[in-house]
Amino acid sequence: MAGEKDTGVQDEPRQEAGLADVLTLQRQAFETSTPADETALYQDTLAEYCWARDVAGLSAKTLQTLVAPVLEICSFYDVVPWRLTSRDLDRYFAGPGKPGRHATMRSKLTRIDSYFAFLEQRYAGEILRRFGAAVESPIDPFNRPRHRGDFGLRIPPSTRAMKEFFAAWRDALPTERKYPVAARNYVMSKLTYISGVRAAELCAVRMGDVHWENGQWGRFLVHGKGANGSGPREREAFLFQDGRELLWWYVEEIRGEFRDDASDPHAPLFPSERLPKAIAALNMPIAPAVLPDTFRRALKTTSKQHLKGSVTELFPHLLRHACATHNYESGMPLWDVQVLLGHTWATTTVGYLATAKGDPERQSLESSRRAVRRLSMES
């Protein structure tokens, strides 16, 4: 146009104001953030994570252990989770934080990874904007746990060996120095074999959890494991005829020998003989329940004395395997064994029957006979 002077220099492209404003706000937020702000947000994320998992249906006991590994490793390094690296995690779990069992390490790493998935989904943007840190799980393809499986097959004693074991143990009870304690251990062991309950489940049973009128022989309430790690769930355990007679004898003759009030429905069915000084000073009517580790040690010691055969050492979970195997071998259907053990999935029950002695030939003959009878009736 006329009157305008051509300088021969092209105009520089203008920078987009929107992107510049975003970068400026992020820089200002990062510069004004303090370590106390990071710690506060860390605590908020832990609380919200527990709330979310509570909504998903996890039990209170599971919620308590859900963030325990996160707190453990963050306390060790004194950092917030998004400052952790894969090398930090490796050094901790390969050194001072290494658990005794691989299953425990796998559980801890899985819980840490789940928490970081929550952070990435809900807080990654805020953490990057406020603190300039990218949220990335320290569990990478190299340290991600793999399920190694159980390399030792749990082989329970035979039905005959179990009968002889409990018979020998029963005959030796009158000679025990602490007769009530020995009788308690005997009843707990045989009841585990009859009902297939876990050690922790049995130790937590209270006097009011026994319902003599339920079913044909009575049942008792236990807090079993929930499916998919959702936490303890109540279920009924079965006594059967032998279990009812045994437990009735224990309640009538043995339970009152302990120091607490056996008539209290909240009293443990299997109390500890040792009262901590703090509890004894309070003169409380309820004694603490026997611990699962105490039960395991007693069973292990007694099995070395009275168990004969190829299997010479027992522990409560092996009694659970024996219960499933022997009932299945005696003709109990798989579905009923699954209900007996309190499993949600039949595939879990099948794992307990790895040593069950099947007879495909006998089953084939019985199937053929059923087909013949059916055809005979139709004709």
Short mmCIF file of C-alpha atoms in Angstrom, two decimals:
data_model
loop_
_atom_site.label_atom_id
_atom_site.label_comp_id
_atom_site.label_asym_id
_atom_site.label_seq_id
_atom_site.Cartn_x
_atom_site.Cartn_y
_atom_site.Cartn_z
CA MET A 1 0.00 0.00 0.00
CA ALA A 2 1.03 3.56 -0.56
CA GLY A 3 2.84 5.18 2.30
CA GLU A 4 4.13 1.90 3.77
CA LYS A 5 7.84 1.21 3.77
CA ASP A 6 9.07 -2.27 2.86
CA THR A 7 11.94 -3.22 5.18
CA GLY A 8 12.53 -6.58 3.51
CA VAL A 9 12.34 -8.42 6.87
CA GLN A 10 9.53 -10.98 7.43
CA ASP A 11 7.53 -10.86 10.69
CA GLU A 12 8.43 -13.60 13.26
CA PRO A 13 5.60 -16.05 14.08
CA ARG A 14 3.77 -15.15 17.25
CA GLN A 15 4.00 -17.66 20.16
CA GLU A 16 0.65 -19.14 21.16
CA ALA A 17 -0.45 -17.43 24.35
CA GLY A 18 -2.36 -20.48 25.70
CA LEU A 19 0.67 -22.81 25.86
CA ALA A 20 2.83 -20.07 27.36
CA ASP A 21 0.27 -19.44 30.08
CA VAL A 22 0.13 -23.15 30.98
CA LEU A 23 3.91 -23.40 31.20
CA THR A 24 4.06 -20.27 33.33
CA LEU A 25 1.43 -21.59 35.77
CA GLN A 26 3.23 -24.94 36.05
CA ARG A 27 6.54 -23.20 36.72
CA GLN A 28 4.97 -20.99 39.38
CA ALA A 29 3.29 -23.95 41.09
CA PHE A 30 6.53 -25.92 41.08
CA GLU A 31 8.53 -23.02 42.51
CA THR A 32 6.09 -22.39 45.38
CA SER A 33 5.68 -26.07 46.43
CA THR A 34 7.38 -27.29 49.59
CA PRO A 35 8.27 -30.77 50.95
CA ALA A 36 5.42 -30.34 53.43
CA ASP A 37 3.00 -29.96 50.51
CA GLU A 38 4.26 -33.21 48.99
CA THR A 39 3.87 -35.05 52.29
CA ALA A 40 0.34 -33.71 52.73
CA LEU A 41 -0.67 -34.85 49.25
CA TYR A 42 0.93 -38.24 49.88
CA GLN A 43 -1.21 -38.72 52.98
CA ASP A 44 -4.31 -37.59 51.10
CA THR A 45 -3.68 -40.12 48.33
CA LEU A 46 -3.31 -42.94 50.85
CA ALA A 47 -6.64 -42.04 52.45
CA GLU A 48 -8.43 -41.75 49.11
CA TYR A 49 -6.93 -45.04 47.90
CA CYS A 50 -8.31 -46.81 50.98
CA TRP A 51 -11.70 -45.19 50.43
CA ALA A 52 -11.75 -46.36 46.82
CA ARG A 53 -10.86 -49.93 47.75
CA ASP A 54 -13.47 -49.82 50.52
CA VAL A 55 -16.09 -48.90 47.92
CA ALA A 56 -14.83 -51.84 45.83
CA GLY A 57 -15.81 -54.20 48.67
CA LEU A 58 -12.58 -54.99 50.51
CA SER A 59 -12.82 -55.80 54.19
CA ALA A 60 -11.46 -53.56 56.95
CA LYS A 61 -8.65 -56.00 57.73
CA THR A 62 -7.54 -56.02 54.10
CA LEU A 63 -7.61 -52.24 53.93
CA GLN A 64 -5.18 -52.07 56.85
CA THR A 65 -2.61 -54.16 55.02
CA LEU A 66 -3.21 -52.64 51.59
CA VAL A 67 -0.90 -49.64 51.99
CA ALA A 68 1.47 -51.17 54.55
CA PRO A 69 4.23 -51.96 51.96
CA VAL A 70 4.02 -48.38 50.60
CA LEU A 71 4.42 -46.95 54.08
CA GLU A 72 7.25 -49.39 54.79
CA ILE A 73 9.49 -48.48 51.88
CA CYS A 74 8.67 -44.74 51.94
CA SER A 75 9.51 -44.60 55.65
CA PHE A 76 12.79 -46.40 55.04
CA TYR A 77 13.95 -43.86 52.43
CA ASP A 78 12.00 -40.92 53.95
CA VAL A 79 10.53 -39.94 50.58
CA VAL A 80 7.12 -39.65 49.01
CA PRO A 81 6.17 -42.50 46.64
CA TRP A 82 6.64 -40.60 43.37
CA ARG A 83 10.27 -39.97 44.31
CA LEU A 84 11.01 -43.70 44.48
CA THR A 85 12.95 -45.36 41.68
CA SER A 86 13.25 -48.95 40.57
CA ARG A 87 16.79 -49.03 41.98
CA ASP A 88 15.52 -47.89 45.40
CA LEU A 89 12.98 -50.68 45.44
CA ASP A 90 15.54 -53.29 44.33
CA ARG A 91 18.06 -52.28 46.99
CA TYR A 92 15.45 -52.39 49.74
CA PHE A 93 13.80 -55.73 48.94
CA ALA A 94 17.12 -57.38 48.10
CA GLY A 95 18.63 -56.16 51.36
CA PRO A 96 17.09 -54.85 54.59
CA GLY A 97 13.49 -55.35 53.50
CA LYS A 98 13.83 -58.83 52.06
CA PRO A 99 11.14 -61.10 53.54
CA GLY A 100 11.69 -64.74 54.37
CA ARG A 101 9.19 -66.07 51.83
CA HIS A 102 8.89 -65.24 48.15
CA ALA A 103 5.11 -65.17 48.47
CA THR A 104 5.40 -62.32 50.97
CA MET A 105 7.62 -60.31 48.63
CA ARG A 106 5.27 -60.96 45.73
CA SER A 107 2.35 -59.73 47.82
CA LYS A 108 4.16 -56.54 48.85
CA LEU A 109 5.29 -55.69 45.32
CA THR A 110 1.80 -56.29 43.96
CA ARG A 111 0.30 -53.91 46.53
CA ILE A 112 2.87 -51.23 45.75
CA ASP A 113 2.17 -51.57 42.03
CA SER A 114 -1.58 -51.30 42.61
CA TYR A 115 -1.13 -48.10 44.59
CA PHE A 116 0.98 -46.57 41.80
CA ALA A 117 -1.71 -47.50 39.27
CA PHE A 118 -4.12 -45.46 41.41
CA LEU A 119 -1.66 -42.53 41.48
CA GLU A 120 -1.20 -42.62 37.71
CA GLN A 121 -4.94 -42.70 37.13
CA ARG A 122 -6.00 -39.93 39.51
CA TYR A 123 -3.03 -37.80 40.55
CA ALA A 124 -0.38 -37.94 37.82
CA GLY A 125 -1.33 -34.56 36.36
CA GLU A 126 -1.49 -32.77 39.69
CA ILE A 127 1.82 -34.22 40.91
CA LEU A 128 3.59 -33.21 37.68
CA ARG A 129 2.10 -29.71 37.80
CA ARG A 130 2.78 -29.02 41.47
CA PHE A 131 6.04 -30.88 42.08
CA GLY A 132 7.51 -31.50 38.63
CA ALA A 133 7.64 -35.27 39.22
CA ALA A 134 6.36 -37.90 36.80
CA VAL A 135 4.40 -40.69 38.46
CA GLU A 136 5.86 -44.02 37.39
CA SER A 137 5.70 -47.31 39.24
CA PRO A 138 9.07 -48.60 40.48
CA ILE A 139 7.86 -52.07 39.50
CA ASP A 140 9.25 -52.49 36.00
CA PRO A 141 9.48 -55.52 33.66
CA PHE A 142 12.72 -56.60 35.31
CA ASN A 143 11.67 -56.70 38.98
CA ARG A 144 7.98 -57.50 38.42
CA PRO A 145 7.20 -60.60 40.50
CA ARG A 146 6.47 -63.88 38.81
CA HIS A 147 4.40 -66.64 40.40
CA ARG A 148 6.96 -69.34 40.93
CA GLY A 149 4.43 -71.85 42.21
CA ASP A 150 4.80 -74.48 44.90
CA PHE A 151 7.64 -76.77 44.00
CA GLY A 152 6.96 -79.02 47.00
CA LEU A 153 3.87 -81.17 46.56
CA ARG A 154 1.84 -81.40 49.77
CA ILE A 155 1.34 -85.12 50.29
CA PRO A 156 -0.96 -85.84 53.24
CA PRO A 157 -0.78 -89.07 55.23
CA SER A 158 -3.12 -91.89 54.30
CA THR A 159 -6.51 -92.35 55.92
CA ARG A 160 -5.20 -95.28 57.93
CA ALA A 161 -2.15 -93.31 59.11
CA MET A 162 -4.39 -90.46 60.28
CA LYS A 163 -6.64 -92.82 62.26
CA GLU A 164 -3.65 -94.45 63.93
CA PHE A 165 -2.09 -91.05 64.67
CA PHE A 166 -5.14 -89.65 66.46
CA ALA A 167 -5.68 -92.94 68.31
CA ALA A 168 -2.11 -92.91 69.63
CA TRP A 169 -2.38 -89.25 70.57
CA ARG A 170 -5.65 -89.81 72.43
CA ASP A 171 -4.18 -92.71 74.40
CA ALA A 172 -1.21 -90.56 75.44
CA LEU A 173 -3.32 -87.63 76.70
CA PRO A 174 -3.70 -88.83 80.34
CA THR A 175 0.09 -88.87 80.76
CA GLU A 176 0.59 -85.28 79.61
CA ARG A 177 1.91 -82.79 82.19
CA LYS A 178 -0.65 -80.13 81.16
CA TYR A 179 -3.69 -82.23 80.40
CA PRO A 180 -6.12 -79.37 79.46
CA VAL A 181 -3.57 -77.86 77.07
CA ALA A 182 -2.79 -81.23 75.49
CA ALA A 183 -6.51 -82.00 75.13
CA ARG A 184 -7.09 -78.60 73.55
CA ASN A 185 -4.34 -79.20 70.98
CA TYR A 186 -5.73 -82.66 70.25
CA VAL A 187 -9.26 -81.34 69.67
CA MET A 188 -7.99 -78.48 67.48
CA SER A 189 -5.96 -80.86 65.32
CA LYS A 190 -8.70 -83.42 64.84
CA LEU A 191 -11.31 -80.74 64.22
CA THR A 192 -9.05 -79.26 61.53
CA TYR A 193 -8.85 -82.68 59.90
CA ILE A 194 -12.62 -83.23 60.12
CA SER A 195 -13.82 -79.79 59.03
CA GLY A 196 -10.93 -78.64 56.82
CA VAL A 197 -10.66 -75.18 58.40
CA ARG A 198 -7.48 -73.11 58.39
CA ALA A 199 -5.41 -72.57 61.55
CA ALA A 200 -6.17 -68.84 61.75
CA GLU A 201 -9.88 -69.52 61.23
CA LEU A 202 -10.03 -72.10 63.99
CA CYS A 203 -8.09 -70.01 66.49
CA ALA A 204 -10.52 -67.10 66.01
CA VAL A 205 -13.68 -69.12 66.78
CA ARG A 206 -15.55 -67.92 69.87
CA MET A 207 -17.88 -69.84 72.17
CA GLY A 208 -20.89 -68.09 70.64
CA ASP A 209 -19.84 -69.09 67.13
CA VAL A 210 -20.75 -72.74 67.72
CA HIS A 211 -24.32 -73.46 66.60
CA TRP A 212 -25.24 -76.95 67.72
CA GLU A 213 -28.69 -76.77 66.14
CA ASN A 214 -27.57 -75.97 62.58
CA GLY A 215 -27.53 -78.79 60.07
CA GLN A 216 -27.58 -82.41 61.14
CA TRP A 217 -24.63 -82.36 63.54
CA GLY A 218 -24.11 -78.65 64.18
CA ARG A 219 -21.79 -76.11 62.59
CA PHE A 220 -19.51 -73.29 63.68
CA LEU A 221 -18.85 -69.85 62.22
CA VAL A 222 -15.41 -68.97 60.89
CA HIS A 223 -13.94 -65.89 59.22
CA GLY A 224 -12.58 -67.37 56.01
CA LYS A 225 -10.51 -65.86 53.22
CA GLY A 226 -12.36 -63.76 50.67
CA ALA A 227 -12.07 -64.29 46.93
CA ASN A 228 -9.48 -62.27 44.99
CA GLY A 229 -7.93 -60.88 48.16
CA SER A 230 -11.08 -59.04 49.23
CA GLY A 231 -10.56 -60.01 52.88
CA PRO A 232 -12.15 -62.29 55.50
CA ARG A 233 -15.70 -63.45 54.90
CA GLU A 234 -17.89 -65.39 57.32
CA ARG A 235 -18.86 -68.95 56.44
CA GLU A 236 -20.16 -72.03 58.23
CA ALA A 237 -17.77 -74.91 58.88
CA PHE A 238 -19.06 -78.45 59.25
CA LEU A 239 -18.67 -80.66 62.32
CA PHE A 240 -20.07 -83.97 61.08
CA GLN A 241 -20.84 -86.69 63.64
CA ASP A 242 -17.27 -87.26 64.85
CA GLY A 243 -16.63 -83.54 65.19
CA ARG A 244 -19.83 -82.94 67.15
CA GLU A 245 -19.03 -85.67 69.69
CA LEU A 246 -15.44 -84.47 70.02
CA LEU A 247 -16.33 -80.80 70.46
CA TRP A 248 -19.15 -81.57 72.89
CA TRP A 249 -16.73 -83.53 75.06
CA TYR A 250 -14.21 -80.67 74.94
CA VAL A 251 -16.76 -78.01 75.90
CA GLU A 252 -18.23 -80.11 78.72
CA GLU A 253 -15.02 -81.54 80.21
CA ILE A 254 -12.02 -79.45 79.15
CA ARG A 255 -12.97 -75.86 78.33
CA GLY A 256 -13.82 -74.97 81.95
CA GLU A 257 -10.29 -75.88 83.09
CA PHE A 258 -8.89 -72.64 81.67
CA ARG A 259 -8.72 -69.45 83.70
CA ASP A 260 -11.35 -67.36 81.93
CA ASP A 261 -15.16 -67.50 81.89
CA ALA A 262 -16.19 -70.23 79.45
CA SER A 263 -19.86 -69.16 79.60
CA ASP A 264 -19.10 -65.83 77.93
CA PRO A 265 -20.15 -66.08 74.24
CA HIS A 266 -17.24 -63.79 73.27
CA ALA A 267 -14.67 -66.03 74.95
CA PRO A 268 -12.43 -67.97 72.56
CA LEU A 269 -13.32 -71.60 71.98
CA PHE A 270 -9.63 -72.48 72.24
CA PRO A 271 -8.02 -70.09 74.77
CA SER A 272 -4.37 -69.61 75.52
CA GLU A 273 -3.12 -71.01 78.81
CA ARG A 274 -0.82 -68.01 79.23
CA LEU A 275 -2.27 -64.66 80.22
CA PRO A 276 -0.14 -61.57 79.56
CA LYS A 277 0.54 -59.61 82.72
CA ALA A 278 -1.43 -56.61 81.45
CA ILE A 279 -4.53 -58.76 80.88
CA ALA A 280 -4.11 -60.70 84.13
CA ALA A 281 -3.92 -57.43 86.08
CA LEU A 282 -7.23 -56.30 84.61
CA ASN A 283 -8.91 -59.52 85.76
CA MET A 284 -10.87 -59.71 82.50
CA PRO A 285 -13.38 -62.54 82.02
CA ILE A 286 -12.04 -63.38 78.55
CA ALA A 287 -8.63 -64.88 77.89
CA PRO A 288 -6.79 -64.35 74.59
CA ALA A 289 -7.17 -67.03 71.94
CA VAL A 290 -4.37 -69.45 71.23
CA LEU A 291 -2.14 -68.19 68.41
CA PRO A 292 -1.91 -70.07 65.11
CA ASP A 293 1.88 -70.40 65.51
CA THR A 294 1.37 -72.02 68.92
CA PHE A 295 -1.07 -74.47 67.36
CA ARG A 296 1.39 -75.25 64.54
CA ARG A 297 4.25 -75.94 66.94
CA ALA A 298 2.13 -78.24 69.09
CA LEU A 299 0.95 -80.24 66.07
CA LYS A 300 4.47 -80.50 64.67
CA THR A 301 5.88 -81.75 67.97
CA THR A 302 3.14 -84.31 68.51
CA SER A 303 3.24 -85.62 64.93
CA LYS A 304 6.92 -86.45 65.34
CA GLN A 305 5.99 -88.57 68.35
CA HIS A 306 2.90 -90.44 67.13
CA LEU A 307 2.70 -90.25 63.33
CA LYS A 308 3.99 -93.33 61.55
CA GLY A 309 4.59 -93.85 57.84
CA SER A 310 6.28 -91.95 55.04
CA VAL A 311 4.92 -88.60 56.25
CA THR A 312 6.33 -87.86 59.71
CA GLU A 313 5.53 -84.18 60.20
CA LEU A 314 2.16 -82.45 60.21
CA PHE A 315 1.08 -78.84 60.05
CA PRO A 316 -2.49 -77.45 60.03
CA HIS A 317 -2.68 -76.79 56.29
CA LEU A 318 -1.59 -80.35 55.56
CA LEU A 319 -4.53 -81.51 57.68
CA ARG A 320 -6.72 -79.36 55.43
CA HIS A 321 -5.27 -81.13 52.40
CA ALA A 322 -5.84 -84.48 54.08
CA CYS A 323 -9.47 -83.57 54.79
CA ALA A 324 -10.10 -82.72 51.12
CA THR A 325 -8.23 -85.72 49.74
CA HIS A 326 -9.71 -88.36 52.03
CA ASN A 327 -13.29 -87.11 51.63
CA TYR A 328 -12.91 -87.06 47.86
CA GLU A 329 -11.42 -90.56 47.82
CA SER A 330 -14.29 -91.83 49.94
CA GLY A 331 -16.84 -90.65 47.35
CA MET A 332 -17.66 -87.04 48.25
CA PRO A 333 -18.34 -85.07 45.02
CA LEU A 334 -15.98 -82.27 44.07
CA TRP A 335 -18.68 -79.64 44.61
CA ASP A 336 -19.21 -80.80 48.21
CA VAL A 337 -15.46 -80.78 48.87
CA GLN A 338 -15.39 -77.23 47.54
CA VAL A 339 -18.17 -76.19 49.93
CA LEU A 340 -16.43 -78.00 52.80
CA LEU A 341 -13.20 -76.04 52.27
CA GLY A 342 -14.99 -72.74 51.64
CA HIS A 343 -13.52 -72.21 48.16
CA THR A 344 -15.12 -69.86 45.65
CA TRP A 345 -13.65 -71.60 42.62
CA ALA A 346 -13.55 -75.34 41.95
CA THR A 347 -10.11 -74.95 40.37
CA THR A 348 -8.75 -74.02 43.80
CA THR A 349 -10.23 -77.20 45.27
CA VAL A 350 -8.69 -79.33 42.53
CA GLY A 351 -5.26 -78.14 43.66
CA TYR A 352 -5.91 -79.77 47.04
CA LEU A 353 -6.60 -83.12 45.37
CA ALA A 354 -3.26 -83.53 43.58
CA THR A 355 -2.57 -86.78 45.43
CA ALA A 356 -6.14 -88.15 45.37
CA LYS A 357 -6.16 -91.71 44.08
CA GLY A 358 -8.62 -91.78 41.20
CA ASP A 359 -9.75 -94.95 39.44
CA PRO A 360 -10.85 -94.15 35.86
CA GLU A 361 -11.52 -97.82 35.09
CA ARG A 362 -13.95 -98.19 37.99
CA GLN A 363 -15.69 -94.95 37.05
CA SER A 364 -15.99 -96.12 33.44
CA LEU A 365 -17.60 -99.40 34.54
CA GLU A 366 -20.03 -97.59 36.82
CA SER A 367 -20.94 -95.20 33.99
CA SER A 368 -21.62 -98.16 31.69
CA ARG A 369 -23.80 -99.82 34.33
CA ARG A 370 -25.82 -96.63 34.77
CA ALA A 371 -26.35 -96.43 31.02
CA VAL A 372 -27.52 -100.07 30.91
CA ARG A 373 -29.97 -99.50 33.77
CA ARG A 374 -31.34 -96.38 32.09
CA LEU A 375 -31.85 -98.16 28.78
CA SER A 376 -33.47 -101.10 30.55
CA MET A 377 -35.96 -98.82 32.26
CA GLU A 378 -36.77 -97.02 29.00
CA SER A 379 -37.45 -100.30 27.19
#
